[in-house]
Amino acid sequence: MTSDTAAPASGAHPVGRLRLAVVIMRAGLRSQLANRADFAMAVANGVTFQITVLLFAAVIFSRFPSLAGWDLGEILLISSIRMLGHGLYMLFFGNLGLIPHLLREGRFEAFRTRPAPVLLQVFTYEAPVNALGDLVVAGASLGVCLSLLDVTWSPAALGFLVVAVVAATVIELGLNLHIAALVLRFRGSESLFFWLDNTAGNFGNYPLSVFPVALQGAFTFGVPIAFAGYYPAAWLTGHADTVPVSPALVYLSPLVALLVLVSGLALWRRCLAWYARNG
Amino acid sequence: MSVLDRPGPAPRPPSRAHRLVTLVPRTEWAYRPRLVATAFVIVTQVFLYVLLWRALYRESGGAVVGLDVDQAITYSVLATLMGTGRVIMEGASQETAQSKIRDGSVVFWFVRPLSARRYCAWRGLGESLYATVWLLVGLAVGVACQLVALPPSPAAASVTVLAYGLGQVVFYQIGLLVDLTSFWTITSFGVNRLVAFAQLLLSGGLIPLWFFPEGFRSVAGHLPFAATINVPVSLYTGRITVADCWPYLAEGALWCGVLAVLSRVMWRRAARRLLVLGG
């Protein structure tokens, strides 16, 4: 995330990247707060998006109550982990989805001339206020889910839950980095952002065992959204022995997150270099 | 586009306005990766929904709320083809009030020998026809692969076409009304997202409206969104019989009229408060 600097070295005293990000984000937040209606609308957008996802799951569950032996609370845990990961992704890295817009308006070119990493500038381009709405709904969903679940929350289980949410965030970041890189390389392919959002939102909330083997493989080894909710939830709810392929998969979310992130960064760097030569 | 480059002799510009119909398809063609990405998104979304519905029906067996598995899959495939195609190409040409107001070029909408309202209407027609081509290709492939059942009778097919036409007008008018709010709010991004949420949920684009609770369904059924997807797809699948179709079609036509009047009023007011940033 830090080695994609395309800018020349600056003579000024270097500022820590984290500090730089905080300062820019604070300025962005203040600018968004200047228009309260826009701010409220952005928060509401986050809420409505997640409500759509939850409604889909709720309607499905009300009409098809038997989902591979998982009850409502357990299924809500899958979607809560995934949604919390999505909310955190949106909060820190969600501006990746703005890259097509930045390219179209010519703003991306400016990022490549400044003495700061391109990705850092993208992440801090504007305050991702709608992430607040995402996180509110995700938190509410987790609250409902915890009240329905009969799980003993030992420190180990709580730690596992936190790691699962962080892994879900990183997996979403890694997958979106792949898409952002493709958008740099193939202008016009931005609908893949919509595709990932839609696929993870509508198909990442169910026990993998309801899907056919091909799809189980795709969501495990291809686009690993099952590690952003299903696999860790399977361990927490005692379904580890029912997961496809191997029960060991329930522990692999952090490793998968790391692999997806490394691969996403590698592709991003490659496509950014291509863009620098041809863009 | 070309009519604007070469306006032609003064007495004849209206005769060339129809060439604006090709604006959206030609923009899509200019960015060919968009075509590949659109095909990828549509095919995978259709495939995933088919697998999900099959899995759910396999668990529950029989018909659910009167829809059997074939009807549910046909509904889902058609709704995905109608909804996803429109979402992906939304704003593809970037000829929207929102983007034009941001860069100031909206002024050209009002100085051409063709009214802004007609310009948008021709462009919208092209967008509808382009989306219809994707729908027809998807329908043909779906029927060939036996994913999509044929309509129950030729009469059902005819009223489906009629309802689809009305739905496309409603689609266009809703999008136009949202876009025109940019004249008051500079950016219509927030309103856009909220309406997209309503559209997705209330049109039956995400979940067939038949799966919702009775109260929700009866309210959603009378809103304009239902005319865009739920009514044509329900007619196609035989969930609404030809004998019962007329109230639905009349309601769709009524919404076309109401929204057209609203958009006409908005166009007049928008033109009066035209704001060109930096101009």
Short mmCIF file of N, CA, C and O in Angstrom, two decimals, chain B residues 90-102 106 109-110 116 119-121 123-124 127 171-193 195-196 263 266-267 270:
data_model
loop_
_atom_site.label_atom_id
_atom_site.label_comp_id
_atom_site.label_asym_id
_atom_site.label_seq_id
_atom_site.Cartn_x
_atom_site.Cartn_y
_atom_site.Cartn_z
N GLU B 90 -26.05 2.97 -16.67
CA GLU B 90 -26.53 4.26 -16.19
C GLU B 90 -25.42 5.30 -16.29
O GLU B 90 -24.33 5.12 -15.75
N GLY B 91 -25.69 6.35 -16.97
CA GLY B 91 -24.70 7.41 -17.08
C GLY B 91 -23.51 7.06 -17.95
O GLY B 91 -22.48 7.73 -17.90
N ALA B 92 -23.65 5.97 -18.74
CA ALA B 92 -22.52 5.54 -19.57
C ALA B 92 -22.05 6.66 -20.49
O ALA B 92 -20.85 6.86 -20.68
N SER B 93 -22.99 7.38 -21.06
CA SER B 93 -22.61 8.42 -22.01
C SER B 93 -22.10 9.67 -21.32
O SER B 93 -21.56 10.56 -21.95
N GLN B 94 -22.28 9.73 -19.99
CA GLN B 94 -21.91 10.92 -19.21
C GLN B 94 -22.65 12.17 -19.68
O GLN B 94 -22.25 13.28 -19.41
N GLU B 95 -23.72 11.94 -20.44
CA GLU B 95 -24.53 13.07 -20.88
C GLU B 95 -25.65 13.30 -19.85
O GLU B 95 -26.82 13.33 -20.19
N THR B 96 -25.27 13.41 -18.60
CA THR B 96 -26.28 13.61 -17.57
C THR B 96 -26.18 15.05 -17.06
O THR B 96 -25.11 15.67 -17.14
N ALA B 97 -27.31 15.53 -16.53
CA ALA B 97 -27.31 16.90 -16.01
C ALA B 97 -26.25 17.02 -14.92
O ALA B 97 -25.55 18.03 -14.82
N GLN B 98 -26.13 15.97 -14.09
CA GLN B 98 -25.18 16.03 -12.99
C GLN B 98 -23.76 16.30 -13.48
O GLN B 98 -23.08 17.21 -13.01
N SER B 99 -23.30 15.48 -14.47
CA SER B 99 -21.92 15.67 -14.92
C SER B 99 -21.77 16.97 -15.71
O SER B 99 -20.74 17.63 -15.64
N LYS B 100 -22.80 17.32 -16.46
CA LYS B 100 -22.71 18.54 -17.27
C LYS B 100 -22.71 19.80 -16.40
O LYS B 100 -22.07 20.79 -16.74
N ILE B 101 -23.46 19.75 -15.28
CA ILE B 101 -23.47 20.91 -14.39
C ILE B 101 -22.12 21.05 -13.71
O ILE B 101 -21.59 22.15 -13.53
N ARG B 102 -21.52 19.91 -13.39
CA ARG B 102 -20.21 19.96 -12.71
C ARG B 102 -19.14 20.59 -13.60
O ARG B 102 -18.30 21.33 -13.11
N VAL B 106 -23.31 22.16 -19.33
CA VAL B 106 -24.76 22.02 -19.41
C VAL B 106 -25.37 23.15 -20.25
O VAL B 106 -26.45 23.00 -20.82
N TRP B 109 -26.75 22.38 -23.62
CA TRP B 109 -28.08 21.75 -23.75
C TRP B 109 -29.12 22.79 -24.14
O TRP B 109 -30.14 22.46 -24.70
N PHE B 110 -28.84 24.05 -23.76
CA PHE B 110 -29.87 25.07 -23.94
C PHE B 110 -29.58 26.03 -25.09
O PHE B 110 -30.31 26.97 -25.31
N ALA B 116 -33.40 20.85 -24.85
CA ALA B 116 -32.71 19.92 -23.95
C ALA B 116 -33.61 18.72 -23.66
O ALA B 116 -33.15 17.58 -23.55
N TYR B 119 -33.53 16.41 -26.60
CA TYR B 119 -32.18 15.81 -26.67
C TYR B 119 -32.09 14.62 -25.72
O TYR B 119 -31.66 13.53 -26.09
N CYS B 120 -32.54 14.84 -24.46
CA CYS B 120 -32.46 13.77 -23.46
C CYS B 120 -33.42 12.63 -23.81
O CYS B 120 -33.12 11.46 -23.55
N ALA B 121 -34.57 12.99 -24.38
CA ALA B 121 -35.56 11.96 -24.71
C ALA B 121 -35.01 11.02 -25.81
O ALA B 121 -35.12 9.80 -25.71
N ARG B 123 -31.83 10.50 -26.51
CA ARG B 123 -30.73 9.73 -25.92
C ARG B 123 -31.29 8.60 -25.05
O ARG B 123 -30.81 7.46 -25.07
N GLY B 124 -32.36 8.91 -24.29
CA GLY B 124 -32.99 7.91 -23.42
C GLY B 124 -33.59 6.77 -24.22
O GLY B 124 -33.52 5.61 -23.81
N GLU B 127 -30.86 4.51 -25.11
CA GLU B 127 -30.42 3.72 -23.97
C GLU B 127 -31.38 2.55 -23.75
O GLU B 127 -30.95 1.42 -23.49
N PHE B 171 -38.98 3.91 -16.37
CA PHE B 171 -37.54 3.86 -16.06
C PHE B 171 -36.89 5.20 -16.43
O PHE B 171 -36.18 5.82 -15.64
N TYR B 172 -37.13 5.61 -17.68
CA TYR B 172 -36.51 6.83 -18.19
C TYR B 172 -36.96 8.05 -17.39
O TYR B 172 -36.15 8.89 -16.99
N GLN B 173 -38.27 8.12 -17.14
CA GLN B 173 -38.80 9.31 -16.46
C GLN B 173 -38.28 9.40 -15.02
O GLN B 173 -37.95 10.49 -14.55
N ILE B 174 -38.18 8.27 -14.33
CA ILE B 174 -37.66 8.30 -12.95
C ILE B 174 -36.20 8.77 -12.96
O ILE B 174 -35.81 9.65 -12.20
N GLY B 175 -35.42 8.20 -13.87
CA GLY B 175 -34.00 8.58 -13.98
C GLY B 175 -33.86 10.06 -14.31
O GLY B 175 -33.00 10.75 -13.76
N LEU B 176 -34.73 10.55 -15.19
CA LEU B 176 -34.67 11.95 -15.59
C LEU B 176 -34.99 12.87 -14.41
O LEU B 176 -34.30 13.86 -14.17
N LEU B 177 -36.04 12.52 -13.68
CA LEU B 177 -36.43 13.35 -12.53
C LEU B 177 -35.29 13.43 -11.52
O LEU B 177 -35.00 14.51 -10.99
N VAL B 178 -34.64 12.30 -11.27
CA VAL B 178 -33.52 12.30 -10.33
C VAL B 178 -32.39 13.17 -10.86
O VAL B 178 -31.81 13.99 -10.15
N ASP B 179 -32.09 13.00 -12.15
CA ASP B 179 -30.99 13.75 -12.74
C ASP B 179 -31.27 15.26 -12.69
O ASP B 179 -30.37 16.05 -12.43
N LEU B 180 -32.53 15.62 -12.94
CA LEU B 180 -32.87 17.05 -12.98
C LEU B 180 -32.76 17.72 -11.61
O LEU B 180 -32.66 18.94 -11.53
N THR B 181 -32.78 16.92 -10.55
CA THR B 181 -32.61 17.55 -9.22
C THR B 181 -31.24 18.20 -9.10
O THR B 181 -31.04 19.05 -8.25
N SER B 182 -30.29 17.81 -9.98
CA SER B 182 -28.95 18.42 -9.95
C SER B 182 -29.02 19.93 -10.15
O SER B 182 -28.13 20.65 -9.73
N PHE B 183 -30.06 20.39 -10.86
CA PHE B 183 -30.17 21.83 -11.09
C PHE B 183 -30.37 22.59 -9.77
O PHE B 183 -30.10 23.78 -9.68
N TRP B 184 -30.86 21.87 -8.77
CA TRP B 184 -31.08 22.52 -7.46
C TRP B 184 -29.99 22.15 -6.46
O TRP B 184 -29.67 22.91 -5.58
N THR B 185 -29.47 20.93 -6.61
CA THR B 185 -28.55 20.44 -5.57
C THR B 185 -27.10 20.32 -6.06
O THR B 185 -26.26 19.86 -5.32
N ILE B 186 -26.82 20.74 -7.29
CA ILE B 186 -25.50 20.61 -7.95
C ILE B 186 -25.14 19.14 -8.18
O ILE B 186 -24.82 18.74 -9.28
N THR B 187 -25.21 18.31 -7.14
CA THR B 187 -24.95 16.90 -7.37
C THR B 187 -26.19 16.10 -6.98
O THR B 187 -26.84 16.42 -6.00
N SER B 188 -26.53 15.12 -7.79
CA SER B 188 -27.71 14.31 -7.47
C SER B 188 -27.27 12.93 -7.00
O SER B 188 -28.05 11.99 -7.01
N PHE B 189 -26.00 12.82 -6.58
CA PHE B 189 -25.47 11.51 -6.21
C PHE B 189 -26.29 10.87 -5.09
O PHE B 189 -26.68 9.70 -5.16
N GLY B 190 -26.56 11.67 -4.03
CA GLY B 190 -27.30 11.13 -2.88
C GLY B 190 -28.69 10.69 -3.26
O GLY B 190 -29.13 9.57 -2.94
N VAL B 191 -29.42 11.56 -3.98
CA VAL B 191 -30.79 11.21 -4.41
C VAL B 191 -30.73 9.99 -5.32
O VAL B 191 -31.56 9.08 -5.23
N ASN B 192 -29.73 9.98 -6.17
CA ASN B 192 -29.55 8.87 -7.11
C ASN B 192 -29.46 7.53 -6.38
O ASN B 192 -30.12 6.56 -6.76
N ARG B 193 -28.62 7.50 -5.34
CA ARG B 193 -28.43 6.25 -4.58
C ARG B 193 -29.72 5.84 -3.88
O ARG B 193 -30.06 4.67 -3.82
N VAL B 195 -32.82 6.57 -4.74
CA VAL B 195 -33.79 6.08 -5.72
C VAL B 195 -33.37 4.71 -6.26
O VAL B 195 -34.21 3.83 -6.48
N ALA B 196 -32.05 4.52 -6.41
CA ALA B 196 -31.57 3.20 -6.86
C ALA B 196 -31.95 2.12 -5.86
O ALA B 196 -32.34 1.01 -6.22
N SER B 263 -41.87 15.75 -15.08
CA SER B 263 -40.56 16.06 -15.66
C SER B 263 -40.64 17.29 -16.53
O SER B 263 -39.70 18.08 -16.60
N MET B 266 -40.44 20.15 -14.27
CA MET B 266 -39.07 20.30 -13.76
C MET B 266 -38.13 20.87 -14.80
O MET B 266 -37.26 21.68 -14.50
N TRP B 267 -38.32 20.45 -16.06
CA TRP B 267 -37.48 21.00 -17.13
C TRP B 267 -37.64 22.52 -17.20
O TRP B 267 -36.66 23.25 -17.33
N ALA B 270 -36.01 24.06 -14.19
CA ALA B 270 -34.55 23.85 -14.25
C ALA B 270 -33.92 24.85 -15.20
O ALA B 270 -32.88 25.45 -14.90
#
